[in-house]
PDB file of C-alpha atoms in Angstrom:
ATOM      1  CA  MET A   1      52.909-220.002   6.620  1.00 42.00           C
ATOM      2  CA  ASP A   2      56.710-219.885   6.200  1.00 44.00           C
ATOM      3  CA  ASN A   3      56.925-223.552   5.260  1.00 45.00           C
ATOM      4  CA  GLU A   4      54.131-223.131   2.708  1.00 44.00           C
ATOM      5  CA  GLN A   5      56.139-220.528   0.833  1.00 46.00           C
ATOM      6  CA  GLU A   6      58.872-223.000  -0.051  1.00 46.00           C
ATOM      7  CA  VAL A   7      58.088-223.685  -3.721  1.00 44.00           C
ATOM      8  CA  ALA A   8      60.381-226.103  -5.495  1.00 43.00           C
ATOM      9  CA  PRO A   9      62.042-224.223  -8.357  1.00 43.00           C
ATOM     10  CA  GLN A  10      63.075-227.405 -10.160  1.00 44.00           C
ATOM     11  CA  ALA A  11      59.496-227.848 -11.285  1.00 40.00           C
ATOM     12  CA  TYR A  12      60.016-224.908 -13.560  1.00 39.00           C
ATOM     13  CA  ASP A  13      63.748-224.892 -14.193  1.00 41.00           C
ATOM     14  CA  GLU A  14      64.771-228.554 -14.456  1.00 42.00           C
ATOM     15  CA  PRO A  15      64.601-229.901 -18.012  1.00 42.00           C
ATOM     16  CA  SER A  16      63.037-233.308 -18.262  1.00 44.00           C
ATOM     17  CA  LYS A  17      65.100-236.253 -19.410  1.00 44.00           C
ATOM     18  CA  GLY A  18      64.732-237.333 -22.972  1.00 42.00           C
ATOM     19  CA  GLN A  19      64.613-233.880 -24.478  1.00 43.00           C
ATOM     20  CA  GLY A  20      67.119-233.070 -27.138  1.00 43.00           C
ATOM     21  CA  ASP A  21      69.446-235.487 -28.875  1.00 44.00           C
ATOM     22  CA  GLY A  22      70.287-237.678 -25.874  1.00 43.00           C
ATOM     23  CA  ASP A  23      73.973-236.690 -25.866  1.00 43.00           C
ATOM     24  CA  ASP A  24      73.696-234.114 -23.056  1.00 43.00           C
ATOM     25  CA  ALA A  25      74.836-234.638 -19.480  1.00 42.00           C
ATOM     26  CA  ASN A  26      71.303-235.433 -18.263  1.00 44.00           C
ATOM     27  CA  SER A  27      70.913-238.593 -20.344  1.00 47.00           C
ATOM     28  CA  GLU A  28      71.890-241.688 -18.479  1.00 56.00           C
ATOM     29  CA  ASP A  29      73.256-244.873 -19.990  1.00 66.00           C
ATOM     30  CA  ARG A  30      70.717-247.633 -19.841  1.00 67.00           C
ATOM     31  CA  PRO A  31      71.673-251.272 -20.155  1.00 71.00           C
ATOM     32  CA  ALA A  32      70.819-252.921 -23.436  1.00 70.00           C
ATOM     33  CA  GLY A  33      67.534-254.765 -23.374  1.00 73.00           C
ATOM     34  CA  MET A  34      66.644-258.029 -25.089  1.00 76.00           C
ATOM     35  CA  ARG A  35      65.332-256.206 -28.147  1.00 74.00           C
ATOM     36  CA  GLU A  36      68.616-254.328 -28.556  1.00 76.00           C
ATOM     37  CA  TRP A  37      70.658-257.519 -28.159  1.00 79.00           C
ATOM     38  CA  LEU A  38      68.544-259.226 -30.820  1.00 79.00           C
ATOM     39  CA  MET A  39      69.028-256.241 -33.137  1.00 77.00           C
ATOM     40  CA  ARG A  40      72.779-256.341 -32.503  1.00 78.00           C
ATOM     41  CA  PHE A  41      72.899-260.033 -33.197  1.00 79.00           C
ATOM     42  CA  GLY A  42      70.832-259.638 -36.375  1.00 80.00           C
ATOM     43  CA  ALA A  43      72.861-256.671 -37.644  1.00 80.00           C
ATOM     44  CA  GLY A  44      76.144-258.415 -36.820  1.00 80.00           C
ATOM     45  CA  GLY A  45      74.946-261.574 -38.561  1.00 81.00           C
ATOM     46  CA  ASN A  46      73.859-259.521 -41.556  1.00 81.00           C
ATOM     47  CA  PHE A  47      77.300-257.902 -41.719  1.00 82.00           C
ATOM     48  CA  VAL A  48      79.030-261.299 -41.587  1.00 82.00           C
ATOM     49  CA  MET A  49      76.683-262.726 -44.244  1.00 81.00           C
ATOM     50  CA  GLN A  50      77.368-259.789 -46.570  1.00 81.00           C
ATOM     51  CA  CYS A  51      81.136-260.278 -46.170  1.00 81.00           C
ATOM     52  CA  VAL A  52      80.751-264.033 -46.869  1.00 82.00           C
ATOM     53  CA  ASN A  53      78.633-263.190 -49.923  1.00 79.00           C
ATOM     54  CA  ILE A  54      81.397-260.904 -51.258  1.00 78.00           C
ATOM     55  CA  VAL A  55      84.052-263.584 -50.662  1.00 79.00           C
ATOM     56  CA  LEU A  56      81.951-266.217 -52.442  1.00 78.00           C
ATOM     57  CA  ALA A  57      81.303-263.865 -55.362  1.00 74.00           C
ATOM     58  CA  ALA A  58      85.024-263.139 -55.610  1.00 74.00           C
ATOM     59  CA  GLY A  59      85.754-266.861 -55.710  1.00 73.00           C
ATOM     60  CA  ARG A  60      84.180-267.273 -59.162  1.00 69.00           C
ATOM     61  CA  GLY A  61      87.338-266.142 -60.835  1.00 67.00           C
ATOM     62  CA  PRO A  62      88.715-262.891 -62.253  1.00 70.00           C
ATOM     63  CA  PHE A  63      85.998-260.337 -63.012  1.00 65.00           C
ATOM     64  CA  GLY A  64      87.144-259.826 -66.609  1.00 63.00           C
ATOM     65  CA  SER A  65      86.979-263.542 -67.481  1.00 73.00           C
ATOM     66  CA  LEU A  66      83.269-263.786 -66.619  1.00 70.00           C
ATOM     67  CA  THR A  67      80.489-263.457 -69.131  1.00 79.00           C
ATOM     68  CA  THR A  68      78.516-260.224 -69.231  1.00 80.00           C
ATOM     69  CA  ALA A  69      75.570-261.699 -67.371  1.00 82.00           C
ATOM     70  CA  LYS A  70      77.827-263.072 -64.658  1.00 77.00           C
ATOM     71  CA  GLN A  71      79.677-259.732 -64.448  1.00 78.00           C
ATOM     72  CA  VAL A  72      76.348-257.930 -63.937  1.00 81.00           C
ATOM     73  CA  GLY A  73      75.285-260.506 -61.360  1.00 80.00           C
ATOM     74  CA  THR A  74      78.612-260.288 -59.540  1.00 78.00           C
ATOM     75  CA  GLY A  75      78.447-256.464 -59.600  1.00 79.00           C
ATOM     76  CA  MET A  76      74.961-256.581 -58.129  1.00 81.00           C
ATOM     77  CA  ILE A  77      76.165-258.984 -55.450  1.00 80.00           C
ATOM     78  CA  TYR A  78      79.053-256.649 -54.580  1.00 81.00           C
ATOM     79  CA  GLY A  79      76.759-253.585 -54.504  1.00 83.00           C
ATOM     80  CA  SER A  80      73.991-255.160 -52.425  1.00 82.00           C
ATOM     81  CA  SER A  81      76.479-256.758 -50.063  1.00 81.00           C
ATOM     82  CA  ALA A  82      78.308-253.457 -49.591  1.00 81.00           C
ATOM     83  CA  LEU A  83      75.021-251.655 -48.836  1.00 83.00           C
ATOM     84  CA  GLY A  84      74.034-254.382 -46.372  1.00 80.00           C
ATOM     85  CA  ALA A  85      77.432-254.302 -44.693  1.00 80.00           C
ATOM     86  CA  VAL A  86      77.325-250.481 -44.363  1.00 82.00           C
ATOM     87  CA  ASN A  87      73.763-250.524 -42.991  1.00 83.00           C
ATOM     88  CA  SER A  88      74.471-253.045 -40.241  1.00 81.00           C
ATOM     89  CA  PRO A  89      76.588-250.745 -37.988  1.00 82.00           C
ATOM     90  CA  ILE A  90      74.168-247.886 -38.638  1.00 83.00           C
ATOM     91  CA  VAL A  91      71.266-250.051 -37.481  1.00 82.00           C
ATOM     92  CA  MET A  92      73.143-250.975 -34.287  1.00 79.00           C
ATOM     93  CA  TYR A  93      74.007-247.302 -33.618  1.00 82.00           C
ATOM     94  CA  LYS A  94      70.406-246.100 -34.158  1.00 82.00           C
ATOM     95  CA  GLU A  95      69.003-248.868 -31.972  1.00 79.00           C
ATOM     96  CA  ARG A  96      71.359-247.826 -29.157  1.00 77.00           C
ATOM     97  CA  GLN A  97      70.198-244.208 -29.508  1.00 78.00           C
ATOM     98  CA  LEU A  98      66.577-245.322 -29.276  1.00 77.00           C
ATOM     99  CA  THR A  99      67.367-247.335 -26.150  1.00 74.00           C
ATOM    100  CA  LYS A 100      68.935-244.264 -24.518  1.00 74.00           C
ATOM    101  CA  GLU A 101      65.900-242.092 -25.228  1.00 73.00           C
ATOM    102  CA  ASP A 102      62.879-242.048 -22.972  1.00 68.00           C
ATOM    103  CA  THR A 103      59.977-244.131 -24.070  1.00 72.00           C
ATOM    104  CA  PHE A 104      56.545-242.620 -24.462  1.00 77.00           C
ATOM    105  CA  ARG A 105      55.507-244.236 -21.190  1.00 79.00           C
ATOM    106  CA  ALA A 106      58.489-242.754 -19.334  1.00 80.00           C
ATOM    107  CA  ALA A 107      57.808-239.324 -20.855  1.00 81.00           C
ATOM    108  CA  LEU A 108      54.135-239.589 -19.912  1.00 86.00           C
ATOM    109  CA  ASN A 109      55.070-240.622 -16.363  1.00 88.00           C
ATOM    110  CA  GLY A 110      57.402-237.609 -16.167  1.00 88.00           C
ATOM    111  CA  ILE A 111      54.589-235.328 -17.300  1.00 91.00           C
ATOM    112  CA  ARG A 112      52.229-236.863 -14.740  1.00 92.00           C
ATOM    113  CA  GLU A 113      54.815-236.417 -11.998  1.00 93.00           C
ATOM    114  CA  GLN A 114      55.316-232.775 -12.924  1.00 93.00           C
ATOM    115  CA  GLN A 115      51.525-232.304 -13.087  1.00 93.00           C
ATOM    116  CA  GLY A 116      51.296-233.694  -9.541  1.00 92.00           C
ATOM    117  CA  ARG A 117      53.974-231.269  -8.316  1.00 93.00           C
ATOM    118  CA  LEU A 118      52.246-228.348 -10.026  1.00 92.00           C
ATOM    119  CA  ALA A 119      48.871-229.366  -8.571  1.00 92.00           C
ATOM    120  CA  GLU A 120      50.434-229.486  -5.088  1.00 92.00           C
ATOM    121  CA  GLN A 121      51.978-226.046  -5.574  1.00 93.00           C
ATOM    122  CA  ASN A 122      48.651-224.767  -6.888  1.00 92.00           C
ATOM    123  CA  ASP A 123      46.959-226.012  -3.703  1.00 92.00           C
ATOM    124  CA  ILE A 124      49.589-224.244  -1.592  1.00 92.00           C
ATOM    125  CA  LEU A 125      49.138-221.012  -3.537  1.00 91.00           C
ATOM    126  CA  SER A 126      45.337-221.277  -3.294  1.00 91.00           C
ATOM    127  CA  ALA A 127      45.602-221.666   0.493  1.00 91.00           C
ATOM    128  CA  GLU A 128      47.922-218.655   0.661  1.00 92.00           C
ATOM    129  CA  ILE A 129      45.465-216.618  -1.428  1.00 92.00           C
ATOM    130  CA  ASP A 130      42.647-217.582   0.958  1.00 91.00           C
ATOM    131  CA  ASP A 131      44.802-216.544   3.938  1.00 90.00           C
ATOM    132  CA  LEU A 132      45.644-213.239   2.275  1.00 90.00           C
ATOM    133  CA  GLU A 133      41.987-212.552   1.483  1.00 91.00           C
ATOM    134  CA  SER A 134      41.043-213.087   5.133  1.00 90.00           C
ATOM    135  CA  GLU A 135      43.949-210.807   6.160  1.00 90.00           C
ATOM    136  CA  VAL A 136      42.696-208.133   3.742  1.00 89.00           C
ATOM    137  CA  GLU A 137      39.189-208.344   5.230  1.00 90.00           C
ATOM    138  CA  ARG A 138      40.631-208.081   8.752  1.00 90.00           C
ATOM    139  CA  MET A 139      42.768-205.103   7.735  1.00 89.00           C
ATOM    140  CA  GLN A 140      39.719-203.399   6.204  1.00 87.00           C
ATOM    141  CA  ASP A 141      37.847-203.825   9.500  1.00 89.00           C
ATOM    142  CA  ILE A 142      40.826-202.364  11.369  1.00 87.00           C
ATOM    143  CA  GLU A 143      40.956-199.447   8.916  1.00 85.00           C
ATOM    144  CA  VAL A 144      37.280-198.667   9.492  1.00 87.00           C
ATOM    145  CA  ALA A 145      37.783-198.816  13.275  1.00 85.00           C
ATOM    146  CA  LEU A 146      40.824-196.528  13.051  1.00 80.00           C
ATOM    147  CA  ARG A 147      38.943-194.009  10.918  1.00 82.00           C
ATOM    148  CA  GLU A 148      36.077-193.946  13.418  1.00 84.00           C
ATOM    149  CA  LEU A 149      38.572-193.536  16.251  1.00 80.00           C
ATOM    150  CA  SER A 150      40.345-190.708  14.455  1.00 76.00           C
ATOM    151  CA  ASN A 151      37.014-188.941  13.851  1.00 77.00           C
ATOM    152  CA  VAL A 152      36.073-189.264  17.525  1.00 75.00           C
ATOM    153  CA  GLN A 153      39.533-188.191  18.614  1.00 73.00           C
ATOM    154  CA  GLY A 154      39.447-185.284  16.167  1.00 68.00           C
ATOM    155  CA  THR A 155      36.382-183.841  17.920  1.00 72.00           C
ATOM    156  CA  GLN A 156      37.916-184.607  21.304  1.00 75.00           C
ATOM    157  CA  ILE A 157      41.129-182.870  20.278  1.00 76.00           C
ATOM    158  CA  ASN A 158      39.175-179.761  19.288  1.00 78.00           C
ATOM    159  CA  GLU A 159      37.400-179.812  22.660  1.00 81.00           C
ATOM    160  CA  LEU A 160      40.726-180.352  24.407  1.00 79.00           C
ATOM    161  CA  LEU A 161      42.284-177.378  22.569  1.00 82.00           C
ATOM    162  CA  ASP A 162      39.327-175.174  23.589  1.00 86.00           C
ATOM    163  CA  LEU A 163      39.773-176.264  27.216  1.00 86.00           C
ATOM    164  CA  VAL A 164      43.520-175.508  27.011  1.00 86.00           C
ATOM    165  CA  ARG A 165      42.738-171.997  25.721  1.00 89.00           C
ATOM    166  CA  GLN A 166      40.214-171.421  28.504  1.00 92.00           C
ATOM    167  CA  ASN A 167      42.748-172.700  31.033  1.00 89.00           C
ATOM    168  CA  GLN A 168      45.322-170.276  29.655  1.00 89.00           C
ATOM    169  CA  GLU A 169      42.874-167.349  30.017  1.00 91.00           C
ATOM    170  CA  ILE A 170      42.018-168.399  33.576  1.00 91.00           C
ATOM    171  CA  ASN A 171      45.733-168.709  34.421  1.00 88.00           C
ATOM    172  CA  GLU A 172      46.406-165.212  33.029  1.00 89.00           C
ATOM    173  CA  GLY A 173      43.498-163.861  35.095  1.00 88.00           C
ATOM    174  CA  MET A 174      44.820-165.595  38.198  1.00 90.00           C
ATOM    175  CA  ARG A 175      48.318-164.172  37.588  1.00 88.00           C
ATOM    176  CA  TYR A 176      46.841-160.713  37.278  1.00 88.00           C
ATOM    177  CA  VAL A 177      44.893-161.209  40.531  1.00 88.00           C
ATOM    178  CA  LEU A 178      47.997-162.615  42.291  1.00 87.00           C
ATOM    179  CA  LYS A 179      50.128-159.692  41.111  1.00 85.00           C
ATOM    180  CA  SER A 180      47.484-157.286  42.271  1.00 85.00           C
ATOM    181  CA  ASN A 181      47.238-158.978  45.667  1.00 84.00           C
ATOM    182  CA  ALA A 182      51.026-159.031  46.019  1.00 83.00           C
ATOM    183  CA  LEU A 183      51.244-155.366  45.067  1.00 80.00           C
ATOM    184  CA  GLU A 184      48.488-154.488  47.516  1.00 82.00           C
ATOM    185  CA  GLU A 185      50.277-156.291  50.342  1.00 81.00           C
ATOM    186  CA  VAL A 186      53.558-154.573  49.540  1.00 80.00           C
ATOM    187  CA  ILE A 187      51.799-151.224  49.532  1.00 82.00           C
ATOM    188  CA  SER A 188      50.050-152.050  52.792  1.00 79.00           C
ATOM    189  CA  TRP A 189      53.405-152.901  54.432  1.00 77.00           C
ATOM    190  CA  TYR A 190      54.923-149.617  53.465  1.00 74.00           C
ATOM    191  CA  SER A 191      51.903-147.666  54.502  1.00 74.00           C
ATOM    192  CA  THR A 192      51.698-149.104  57.965  1.00 67.00           C
TER     193      THR A 192
END
């Protein structure tokens, strides 16, 4: 029964991986998968294309010498290219964070594993409860037997005390008789 009482505390105390923001000590670095490499390549290519687009737009000549329509078009090219260039590193960073996090399947497997541990501990506790119930029944039987024994012994003790009192009275009577006999012999010695 001693080995059954060893319940693993980590089932209750250990936080599962994937909780929180992924920056804690429990998160482990996972190697980049094919999807992440493709995203990196695409985001890097997008960044390069946006820079090339800005260079090509700047090659049209000084901004002030362009017509209004071309200035608006060049401004839109600069703005969209800048947004694209800023988004590319953010996309790579977010994809890496997603790769570090547990997937739904991994989280579900973790939950199933913990459910298995809890079911095993529940079985152990159920067996211990059954053992304790049988112990309680046995102790109740012992209690009944001890009560019966104490009742029987209580009457026997009363009888024993009565016998002790009678024995004391008989002993006192015998002492009186012995003293009387001794006194009679002493008197008979002096009178002879």
